[in-house]
Amino acid sequence: MSTSAISVRESEVLALLGEHLSNAEISSRLFISVRTVESHVSALLRKLDVADRRALARRAADLARAERPRPASALPRPLTAFVGRVRERAELAEAVKTRRQVTAVGPGGVGKTRLALAVAAEAAGDFADGVWFVDLAPVLDPGRVGAAVAAAVGVGEQPGRGIDEAVLAALADRQTLLVLDNCEQIRDGVAPFLERLLVACPRLRVLATSRARMMVPFEWVFPVPPLSFADGGDSEAVTLFMERAAAVGRPPDPAVRERIAALCERLDGMALAIELAAARWPTLGLDGLTAGLSDQLRILAGGPRADDRHRSVRAALDWSHDLLEPCDRALLRRISVFAMPFTADAATEVAAFAPLDPAAVADGLGRLAEQSLLTATPSAAGTRYQALETIRQYGTERLADAAELTDVRSRHLGRCLAGATALTAAEAEGTDRPARFDVLAEDMRAALAWAAGRPEQRADAYRLALAMGELTFARNLLGEAQQRFEQAAALAGEGAGAGAGDGAAALREAAAVAGCRRLGDDMLRLHRAAAEAARRAGDTIGAGRDLSAAATVAYRFSSEFTRVPTADEVTAVLAEARRLSEGGDPAAEAALALAEAAVLADAFGAVQGAADNTAHETVELAERAVELAGRAGDPVAESAALDALSGALTWAGDSFGAAAAARRRIDVLRPVPGTPAATHERMDALAMAAGTALGVGDLPQARRWGRQLADQPLFAEVGHHATSWLLIADAFAGRAEEVLAGGTEFLDAWRRSGRQRSFSLGPAAASVAMIHGLRGDHEARAHWLAVVDRAGTTSEHRHGYGAVFDALVLLHHGDPDAALVRLAPEPDEVWKWVSWIWLHWYVALRAEASVLAGHPDARNRIAAARRTVTGNPVATAQLDRAEGLLDGDVTRQLAAAAAFDAAGCPYQAARTLLLAGPAHAEDGSAALARLGLTGG
């Protein structure tokens, strides 16, 4: 039978059968019950027409082989064929299969990179999850090794964790070969990263190239020898020379192979030296090559052999350089500043000064490529040129010898700064901006690294760091964006032609990026640092505003702190903010009012907050903050104040007011450009709008905002955060298939993220547990409740959303007495945990459970609940149904079913038909089946 009839879940079970897992193991892996696994196995036996479980496992393996995609691979394609090294390739290929980390070690120019690429290409089929190549030559900052790997393997940043942790999580269970090239210049960054990587990723293999070993625990060193010249004219070295010479002109006569062998031996079999010599074959011939190189090679007399090999490449470079015309020598050294492939126009900007004019640059690039000193690669944007790292280093030395280093580096810096400025301009927004940034990024990083340490360049370094903060944020490189804004602030503070006030502004941007990263500790640190920078600049009002912001985030985002600031600490910050903010500045007054609402009245329900809340005072303070922010004309501040008001209104029991305030935030932020602060605020606003919409029974709107939140680029790598509100909305609606599919994505992302806790993650996991409970799969529900324990907080689950979801399951399965026990506390007793989203659900479910359990106070509970939920279409329909059940009024129950349908809650509509009696039970069961649920 065709496998097209197999469901997605059956395919998952079949794949795990192919791994020879037991039913219990499959149950644990997929979060379904053993009974459900048995059902899927039976269905698979029937659909695939096989006799037993062993045959199913064989069929799974056959299907996997037939359908297995080619492993992911990102290996650069060399422009020339690889020659020889049969023994080394075999040994190295075997080593990468059996050893955790292999370092191919040898001097520059020996051919380490080409050998590693050849081995990786051959070994790709042995690594189910692919082979990835990372060139570390352009990376100057040891702290950016993880970022370079992330960029190569396609790992994005995740809020709440650094990029290194994201890489480790993404590769944790991958069977992958990672090729790290040119490690020597940043060994201090590569070594610790490799240690962590190899411990966290047991199936990962690493092949590194370096001039020196990494000195890490898993390392096995493979010395890369020169090309063999032992077989004379038939040696690998001669074969390489012959092929490269033929590629640039007339091929050598085979009769001279023995003489070429002697030349290759003089060059120690070093691949780069041989290629440079071969490039000169058409113009010099063998006699010219032999005579020309002989003078240079005399320096090899004596000394250790390893040093000789270094010097043989240096000799070949010196000789090749000396054969160049003076203009081409100048060009070679000047283009050495480029970290990445560059165009002729870029080279002209940097290198076209005396003795070079623009025409000489364009012509010279072609000549350098002909001499194997550059590689030329066609691209959509035109030909791009690049020098090998060994030649770049040589060119840099020559640049210093010519006393041109500062001049050329300055020109390169100017080009990078101009490019960054152009990219940050409003008109640069567009679909091609990310690609344009990627082309310039490594050169901008290199230019910034050079300029930051030179006082005379600090003004440009400051501007470039600031621009890179904006560009990396737009590129979703949040960790680097925060780093660049902090770097700009440090440069401003060191007299970069910018004032301390500019440093404060950069630190505010850094704090906003930290907010997008869900790093509360950094937010607090950076707001306080901004206050200090503003104070140094004489801006006491600005300092007060920054300290108000610090106090606010300590309470508003308290769940995102590693170490939650104490109430005393934050109160002291607030007192200083109040002292500095005197003077009537509208923005400072608005910031202070928000901080007071947060800290003094706990508008946000912070971790540090008390269980009780003086709701009236909280609302007044929040309303004042909204008014002042509006008067100050700051939409981001107004949104934050509206968030406080939304929280305050929940304390006052005004769920509709809270939802309205949350909706206003989205409207206020709509026209605001996507700065870090606005982006952080917009993400929070969408989450709050989705949550408060759920709280008032507006399921369609909650889903729309949940979808917008999930589509935010910053959530691309955190599916658990992205989909949490969608899961909850779909669970309340009863859309089982959507919840189960989304639950798989949620769980995978949550595990990759390090199993974080959050106010929305616990409810999301509980909503998936509820759907399993409605389906009667109580083992899977128990698995998900274990996730709830890790993803949420105990009090909220016990007294808030947990009571709501548990009661829904219990009522579905006809156990109103147990549901009533779960909902036993009066709403006032669990106010802190149900007041936000869950209040209407809690009181409506409690009233219905009272009716079904025959509680004597059922009618009074319905009446009390009505006063709370009036205007909530779902909760009102639930109370109408409960009253209809209490009075035996089937007509009213059917009207409630229609109201549930109109409110976008098909689950409760179907359940109403079941409760309405035998005449409607069949329709109710059919409706539940369409949702993927079972009867009660």
CSV table of N, CA, C and O in Angstrom, one decimal, residues 452-502:
chain,number,residue,atom,x,y,z
A,452,ALA,N,39.3,51.1,16.7
A,452,ALA,CA,38.9,51.3,18.1
A,452,ALA,C,40.2,51.5,19.0
A,452,ALA,O,40.0,52.1,20.1
A,453,GLY,N,41.3,50.9,18.6
A,453,GLY,CA,42.5,51.1,19.5
A,453,GLY,C,43.4,52.2,19.1
A,453,GLY,O,44.5,52.3,19.7
A,454,ARG,N,42.9,53.1,18.3
A,454,ARG,CA,43.8,54.2,17.8
A,454,ARG,C,43.1,55.6,18.1
A,454,ARG,O,42.0,55.9,17.5
A,455,PRO,N,43.6,56.3,19.0
A,455,PRO,CA,42.9,57.6,19.4
A,455,PRO,C,42.6,58.5,18.3
A,455,PRO,O,41.5,59.1,18.3
A,456,GLU,N,43.4,58.6,17.3
A,456,GLU,CA,43.1,59.5,16.2
A,456,GLU,C,42.0,59.0,15.3
A,456,GLU,O,41.4,59.8,14.5
A,457,GLN,N,41.6,57.7,15.4
A,457,GLN,CA,40.5,57.1,14.6
A,457,GLN,C,39.3,56.9,15.4
A,457,GLN,O,38.3,56.4,14.9
A,458,ARG,N,39.3,57.3,16.7
A,458,ARG,CA,38.2,57.0,17.6
A,458,ARG,C,36.9,57.6,17.2
A,458,ARG,O,35.8,57.0,17.4
A,459,ALA,N,36.9,58.8,16.6
A,459,ALA,CA,35.6,59.4,16.2
A,459,ALA,C,34.9,58.5,15.1
A,459,ALA,O,33.7,58.3,15.2
A,460,ASP,N,35.7,58.1,14.1
A,460,ASP,CA,35.1,57.2,13.1
A,460,ASP,C,34.7,55.9,13.7
A,460,ASP,O,33.7,55.3,13.3
A,461,ALA,N,35.5,55.4,14.6
A,461,ALA,CA,35.2,54.1,15.2
A,461,ALA,C,33.9,54.2,16.0
A,461,ALA,O,33.1,53.2,15.9
A,462,TYR,N,33.7,55.3,16.7
A,462,TYR,CA,32.4,55.5,17.4
A,462,TYR,C,31.2,55.4,16.4
A,462,TYR,O,30.2,54.8,16.6
A,463,ARG,N,31.4,56.2,15.3
A,463,ARG,CA,30.3,56.2,14.3
A,463,ARG,C,30.0,54.8,13.7
A,463,ARG,O,28.9,54.4,13.5
A,464,LEU,N,31.1,54.1,13.4
A,464,LEU,CA,31.0,52.8,12.8
A,464,LEU,C,30.3,51.8,13.8
A,464,LEU,O,29.5,51.0,13.5
A,465,ALA,N,30.8,51.9,15.1
A,465,ALA,CA,30.2,51.0,16.1
A,465,ALA,C,28.7,51.2,16.3
A,465,ALA,O,27.9,50.3,16.4
A,466,LEU,N,28.3,52.5,16.3
A,466,LEU,CA,26.9,52.9,16.4
A,466,LEU,C,26.1,52.4,15.2
A,466,LEU,O,25.0,51.8,15.4
A,467,ALA,N,26.6,52.6,14.0
A,467,ALA,CA,25.9,52.1,12.8
A,467,ALA,C,25.8,50.6,12.8
A,467,ALA,O,24.8,50.0,12.4
A,468,MET,N,26.9,49.9,13.2
A,468,MET,CA,26.9,48.4,13.3
A,468,MET,C,25.9,47.9,14.3
A,468,MET,O,25.3,46.8,14.1
A,469,GLY,N,25.7,48.7,15.4
A,469,GLY,CA,24.7,48.3,16.4
A,469,GLY,C,23.3,48.2,15.7
A,469,GLY,O,22.6,47.3,15.9
A,470,GLU,N,23.0,49.3,15.0
A,470,GLU,CA,21.7,49.3,14.3
A,470,GLU,C,21.6,48.2,13.2
A,470,GLU,O,20.6,47.6,13.1
A,471,LEU,N,22.7,48.0,12.4
A,471,LEU,CA,22.6,47.1,11.3
A,471,LEU,C,22.6,45.6,11.8
A,471,LEU,O,21.8,44.8,11.3
A,472,THR,N,23.3,45.3,12.9
A,472,THR,CA,23.3,44.0,13.4
A,472,THR,C,22.0,43.7,14.0
A,472,THR,O,21.4,42.6,14.0
A,473,PHE,N,21.4,44.7,14.7
A,473,PHE,CA,20.0,44.5,15.2
A,473,PHE,C,19.0,44.2,14.1
A,473,PHE,O,18.2,43.3,14.2
A,474,ALA,N,19.1,45.0,13.0
A,474,ALA,CA,18.2,44.7,11.9
A,474,ALA,C,18.4,43.3,11.3
A,474,ALA,O,17.5,42.7,10.8
A,475,ARG,N,19.7,42.8,11.4
A,475,ARG,CA,20.0,41.5,10.9
A,475,ARG,C,19.7,40.4,11.8
A,475,ARG,O,20.0,39.2,11.6
A,476,ASN,N,19.1,40.8,13.0
A,476,ASN,CA,18.7,39.8,14.0
A,476,ASN,C,20.0,39.2,14.7
A,476,ASN,O,19.9,38.1,15.3
A,477,LEU,N,21.1,39.9,14.7
A,477,LEU,CA,22.3,39.5,15.4
A,477,LEU,C,22.3,40.3,16.7
A,477,LEU,O,23.0,41.2,16.9
A,478,LEU,N,21.4,39.9,17.7
A,478,LEU,CA,21.2,40.7,18.8
A,478,LEU,C,22.4,40.8,19.8
A,478,LEU,O,22.6,41.8,20.4
A,479,GLY,N,23.1,39.7,19.9
A,479,GLY,CA,24.2,39.7,20.8
A,479,GLY,C,25.3,40.7,20.4
A,479,GLY,O,25.8,41.5,21.1
A,480,GLU,N,25.5,40.7,19.1
A,480,GLU,CA,26.5,41.6,18.5
A,480,GLU,C,26.0,43.0,18.6
A,480,GLU,O,26.7,44.0,18.8
A,481,ALA,N,24.7,43.2,18.3
A,481,ALA,CA,24.1,44.6,18.4
A,481,ALA,C,24.3,45.2,19.8
A,481,ALA,O,24.7,46.3,19.9
A,482,GLN,N,24.0,44.4,20.8
A,482,GLN,CA,24.2,44.9,22.1
A,482,GLN,C,25.7,45.3,22.4
A,482,GLN,O,26.1,46.3,22.9
A,483,GLN,N,26.6,44.4,21.9
A,483,GLN,CA,28.0,44.6,22.0
A,483,GLN,C,28.5,45.9,21.3
A,483,GLN,O,29.2,46.6,21.9
A,484,ARG,N,27.9,46.1,20.1
A,484,ARG,CA,28.3,47.3,19.3
A,484,ARG,C,27.8,48.6,20.0
A,484,ARG,O,28.6,49.6,20.0
A,485,PHE,N,26.6,48.6,20.5
A,485,PHE,CA,26.1,49.8,21.2
A,485,PHE,C,27.0,50.0,22.4
A,485,PHE,O,27.3,51.2,22.7
A,486,GLU,N,27.3,49.0,23.2
A,486,GLU,CA,28.2,49.2,24.3
A,486,GLU,C,29.5,49.7,23.9
A,486,GLU,O,30.2,50.5,24.6
A,487,GLN,N,30.1,49.2,22.8
A,487,GLN,CA,31.4,49.6,22.3
A,487,GLN,C,31.3,51.1,21.9
A,487,GLN,O,32.2,51.8,22.2
A,488,ALA,N,30.2,51.5,21.2
A,488,ALA,CA,30.1,52.9,20.9
A,488,ALA,C,30.0,53.8,22.1
A,488,ALA,O,30.6,54.8,22.1
A,489,ALA,N,29.4,53.3,23.2
A,489,ALA,CA,29.3,54.1,24.4
A,489,ALA,C,30.7,54.2,25.0
A,489,ALA,O,31.1,55.3,25.5
A,490,ALA,N,31.5,53.1,25.0
A,490,ALA,CA,32.8,53.2,25.5
A,490,ALA,C,33.7,54.2,24.7
A,490,ALA,O,34.5,54.9,25.3
A,491,LEU,N,33.5,54.1,23.4
A,491,LEU,CA,34.3,55.0,22.5
A,491,LEU,C,33.9,56.5,22.8
A,491,LEU,O,34.8,57.4,22.8
A,492,ALA,N,32.6,56.7,23.0
A,492,ALA,CA,32.2,58.1,23.3
A,492,ALA,C,32.8,58.6,24.6
A,492,ALA,O,33.2,59.7,24.7
A,493,GLY,N,32.9,57.7,25.5
A,493,GLY,CA,33.4,58.1,26.8
A,493,GLY,C,34.9,58.3,26.8
A,493,GLY,O,35.5,58.9,27.7
A,494,GLU,N,35.6,57.8,25.7
A,494,GLU,CA,37.0,58.0,25.6
A,494,GLU,C,37.4,59.2,24.7
A,494,GLU,O,38.5,59.2,24.2
A,495,GLY,N,36.5,60.1,24.5
A,495,GLY,CA,36.8,61.2,23.7
A,495,GLY,C,36.8,61.0,22.3
A,495,GLY,O,37.8,61.4,21.6
A,496,ALA,N,35.8,60.4,21.7
A,496,ALA,CA,35.7,60.0,20.3
A,496,ALA,C,35.1,61.2,19.5
A,496,ALA,O,34.7,61.0,18.4
A,497,GLY,N,35.1,62.4,20.0
A,497,GLY,CA,34.5,63.4,19.3
A,497,GLY,C,33.0,63.5,19.6
A,497,GLY,O,32.2,64.3,19.1
A,498,ALA,N,32.6,62.5,20.4
A,498,ALA,CA,31.2,62.4,20.9
A,498,ALA,C,31.2,62.7,22.4
A,498,ALA,O,32.2,62.4,23.1
A,499,GLY,N,30.1,63.2,22.9
A,499,GLY,CA,30.1,63.5,24.3
A,499,GLY,C,29.6,62.3,25.2
A,499,GLY,O,29.1,61.3,24.6
A,500,ALA,N,29.7,62.5,26.5
A,500,ALA,CA,29.2,61.4,27.4
A,500,ALA,C,27.7,61.2,27.2
A,500,ALA,O,27.2,60.1,27.4
A,501,GLY,N,27.0,62.3,26.7
A,501,GLY,CA,25.6,62.2,26.4
A,501,GLY,C,25.3,61.2,25.3
A,501,GLY,O,24.4,60.5,25.3
A,502,ASP,N,26.3,61.2,24.3
A,502,ASP,CA,26.1,60.2,23.2
A,502,ASP,C,26.4,58.8,23.7
A,502,ASP,O,25.7,57.9,23.3
